[in-house]
Tab-separated table of C-alpha atoms in Angstrom:
chain	number	residue	atom	x	y	z
H	1	MET	CA	123.350	-4.817	132.395
H	2	ALA	CA	124.901	-7.597	134.452
H	3	GLU	CA	128.473	-8.807	134.736
H	4	THR	CA	130.474	-11.337	136.712
H	5	PHE	CA	133.951	-12.734	137.047
H	6	THR	CA	134.194	-16.475	136.522
H	7	GLN	CA	136.226	-18.355	139.141
H	8	ALA	CA	139.077	-18.742	136.656
H	9	GLY	CA	138.862	-15.047	135.733
H	10	LEU	CA	138.937	-13.952	139.355
H	11	ASN	CA	141.926	-16.218	140.023
H	12	TYR	CA	143.719	-14.705	137.032
H	13	ALA	CA	142.901	-11.116	138.061
H	14	LEU	CA	144.018	-11.594	141.683
H	15	ASN	CA	147.274	-13.296	140.717
H	16	MET	CA	147.982	-10.689	138.040
H	17	TYR	CA	147.524	-8.073	140.787
H	18	ARG	CA	149.938	-9.953	143.095
H	19	VAL	CA	152.597	-10.455	140.425
H	20	SER	CA	152.447	-6.820	139.315
H	21	PHE	CA	153.464	-5.657	142.825
H	22	ALA	CA	156.867	-7.317	142.577
H	23	GLY	CA	157.706	-5.290	139.492
H	24	SER	CA	156.084	-1.942	140.249
H	25	ILE	CA	155.782	-1.861	144.063
H	26	PRO	CA	158.478	-4.106	145.574
H	27	THR	CA	157.308	-3.414	149.128
H	28	LEU	CA	153.812	-2.791	150.486
H	29	TYR	CA	153.281	-1.106	153.854
H	30	ALA	CA	150.584	-1.890	156.420
H	31	ALA	CA	149.279	0.990	158.545
H	32	LEU	CA	146.646	1.191	161.293
H	33	PHE	CA	143.703	3.590	161.220
H	34	THR	CA	141.782	5.087	164.150
H	35	SER	CA	139.096	6.860	162.156
H	36	GLN	CA	135.847	5.163	161.207
H	37	THR	CA	134.599	2.336	163.476
H	38	PRO	CA	135.480	-1.344	163.997
H	39	SER	CA	132.901	-2.179	161.307
H	40	THR	CA	133.431	0.630	158.777
H	41	VAL	CA	136.388	1.549	156.581
H	42	PRO	CA	137.539	4.740	154.864
H	43	ALA	CA	135.875	5.550	151.547
H	44	SER	CA	137.421	4.491	148.248
H	45	THR	CA	138.424	8.135	147.746
H	46	ALA	CA	140.742	8.087	150.798
H	47	SER	CA	144.373	8.877	149.999
H	48	GLY	CA	147.733	7.721	151.293
H	49	SER	CA	148.356	11.156	152.756
H	50	GLY	CA	145.537	10.774	155.264
H	51	ALA	CA	142.681	12.462	153.404
H	52	GLY	CA	139.533	10.597	154.488
H	53	TRP	CA	141.140	8.624	157.304
H	54	THR	CA	143.361	9.031	160.379
H	55	GLU	CA	146.491	6.963	160.977
H	56	ILE	CA	147.292	5.925	164.542
H	57	THR	CA	149.975	8.029	166.262
H	58	ALA	CA	152.299	7.230	169.151
H	59	ALA	CA	152.167	8.976	172.515
H	60	THR	CA	155.265	7.070	173.638
H	61	GLY	CA	157.665	4.889	171.671
H	62	THR	CA	157.657	4.769	167.898
H	63	TYR	CA	154.825	3.787	165.568
H	64	ALA	CA	155.824	2.894	162.010
H	65	ARG	CA	154.155	1.374	158.979
H	66	GLN	CA	155.207	-2.248	158.618
H	67	ALA	CA	156.829	-3.537	155.416
H	68	ILE	CA	155.513	-6.491	153.406
H	69	THR	CA	157.860	-7.593	150.622
H	70	ALA	CA	155.770	-8.223	147.522
H	71	SER	CA	157.897	-11.196	146.476
H	72	ALA	CA	156.891	-12.943	149.754
H	73	ILE	CA	153.192	-12.886	148.847
H	74	SER	CA	152.011	-16.379	147.927
H	75	ALA	CA	149.857	-17.079	144.900
H	76	PHE	CA	146.152	-16.594	145.465
H	77	ALA	CA	144.018	-19.719	145.243
H	78	ASP	CA	140.547	-21.191	145.748
H	79	GLN	CA	139.428	-20.402	149.323
H	80	GLY	CA	136.232	-22.477	149.115
H	81	ALA	CA	132.633	-21.308	148.638
H	82	SER	CA	133.632	-19.822	145.249
H	83	SER	CA	136.009	-17.370	146.934
H	84	TRP	CA	139.507	-16.754	145.586
H	85	GLY	CA	142.254	-15.028	147.541
H	86	GLY	CA	145.026	-15.512	150.047
H	87	SER	CA	146.962	-14.120	152.975
H	88	LEU	CA	149.955	-11.828	152.948
H	89	PRO	CA	152.915	-12.310	155.314
H	90	ALA	CA	152.198	-11.331	158.935
H	91	VAL	CA	153.553	-8.071	160.373
H	92	THR	CA	153.774	-6.955	164.017
H	93	PHE	CA	152.883	-3.569	165.456
H	94	THR	CA	154.475	-3.048	168.877
H	95	GLY	CA	156.675	-0.713	170.922
H	96	PHE	CA	154.375	2.292	171.334
H	97	THR	CA	151.288	3.562	173.123
H	98	GLN	CA	148.583	5.376	171.163
H	99	THR	CA	147.784	9.059	171.611
H	100	ALA	CA	144.001	8.754	171.468
H	101	SER	CA	141.604	6.313	169.822
H	102	PRO	CA	142.378	2.616	169.363
H	103	ALA	CA	143.035	1.064	165.949
H	104	ASN	CA	139.854	0.140	164.075
H	105	GLY	CA	141.529	-1.552	161.114
H	106	TYR	CA	144.416	-1.424	158.686
H	107	GLY	CA	145.303	-0.304	155.212
H	108	LEU	CA	147.883	-1.347	152.630
H	109	PHE	CA	149.958	1.380	151.009
H	110	SER	CA	152.513	1.782	148.244
H	111	GLY	CA	155.023	3.490	150.541
H	112	SER	CA	156.098	4.127	154.109
H	113	VAL	CA	155.758	7.925	153.905
H	114	ALA	CA	152.141	9.063	154.094
H	115	SER	CA	152.601	12.159	151.917
H	116	THR	CA	153.889	10.160	148.932
H	117	ALA	CA	152.164	6.771	149.313
H	118	SER	CA	148.999	5.629	147.577
H	119	ALA	CA	146.281	3.947	149.623
H	120	LEU	CA	145.574	0.549	148.033
H	121	MET	CA	142.929	-0.905	150.370
H	122	PHE	CA	141.431	-0.691	153.867
H	123	ALA	CA	139.917	-3.412	156.064
H	124	ASN	CA	138.672	-3.916	159.588
H	125	PHE	CA	140.024	-6.616	161.878
H	126	ASP	CA	138.365	-10.049	161.591
H	127	SER	CA	137.374	-9.819	165.275
H	128	GLY	CA	135.067	-6.887	164.525
H	129	ALA	CA	136.617	-5.039	167.463
H	130	SER	CA	139.104	-2.210	167.800
H	131	TYR	CA	142.595	-2.822	169.213
H	132	SER	CA	144.099	-0.690	171.974
H	133	PHE	CA	147.774	0.166	172.374
H	134	ALA	CA	147.088	1.709	175.803
H	135	THR	CA	150.105	0.004	177.403
H	136	SER	CA	153.674	-0.144	176.110
H	137	GLY	CA	153.569	-3.955	176.084
H	138	ALA	CA	150.663	-4.098	173.627
H	139	SER	CA	151.400	-5.974	170.426
H	140	LEU	CA	149.299	-6.731	167.358
H	141	ILE	CA	150.229	-9.417	164.839
H	142	LEU	CA	148.399	-8.617	161.620
H	143	THR	CA	148.018	-11.069	158.737
H	144	PRO	CA	146.358	-9.127	155.910
H	145	SER	CA	144.227	-11.152	153.507
H	146	ILE	CA	142.567	-10.457	150.198
H	147	ALA	CA	139.604	-12.401	148.817
H	148	GLY	CA	137.032	-11.950	146.131
H	149	LEU	CA	133.809	-13.618	145.074
H	150	PRO	CA	132.976	-14.186	141.429
């Protein structure tokens, strides 16, 4: 059995997904993970409470998940090469040093509190490298993006 999304179907599905956030999840939260590697992500069974992945922790300063207001997410569109998707508003992680391993990627969550949030997706950084918060001046500007191929 084979199946595929047409370009129009993928556009519809992605934008339906984006619009549904504003009504059911008014704010998404970006978090950094230290588990896995710069080229692997947590399994689809990973949870918001940290089962299957490890969230970065602060040795000094304060680490916090960063808010992304769902209403600020632009409509997804044709990205070329039959890809449909778009970018979410940028968030900045700064003001802390990590306790151990560097960040290997990020996830989007339904809440700011790990024990009650659902994990929605995980991704590595486009650079394919991890990011270190070894000094208090370290800062990471993250622009999450979502894309799909029909």
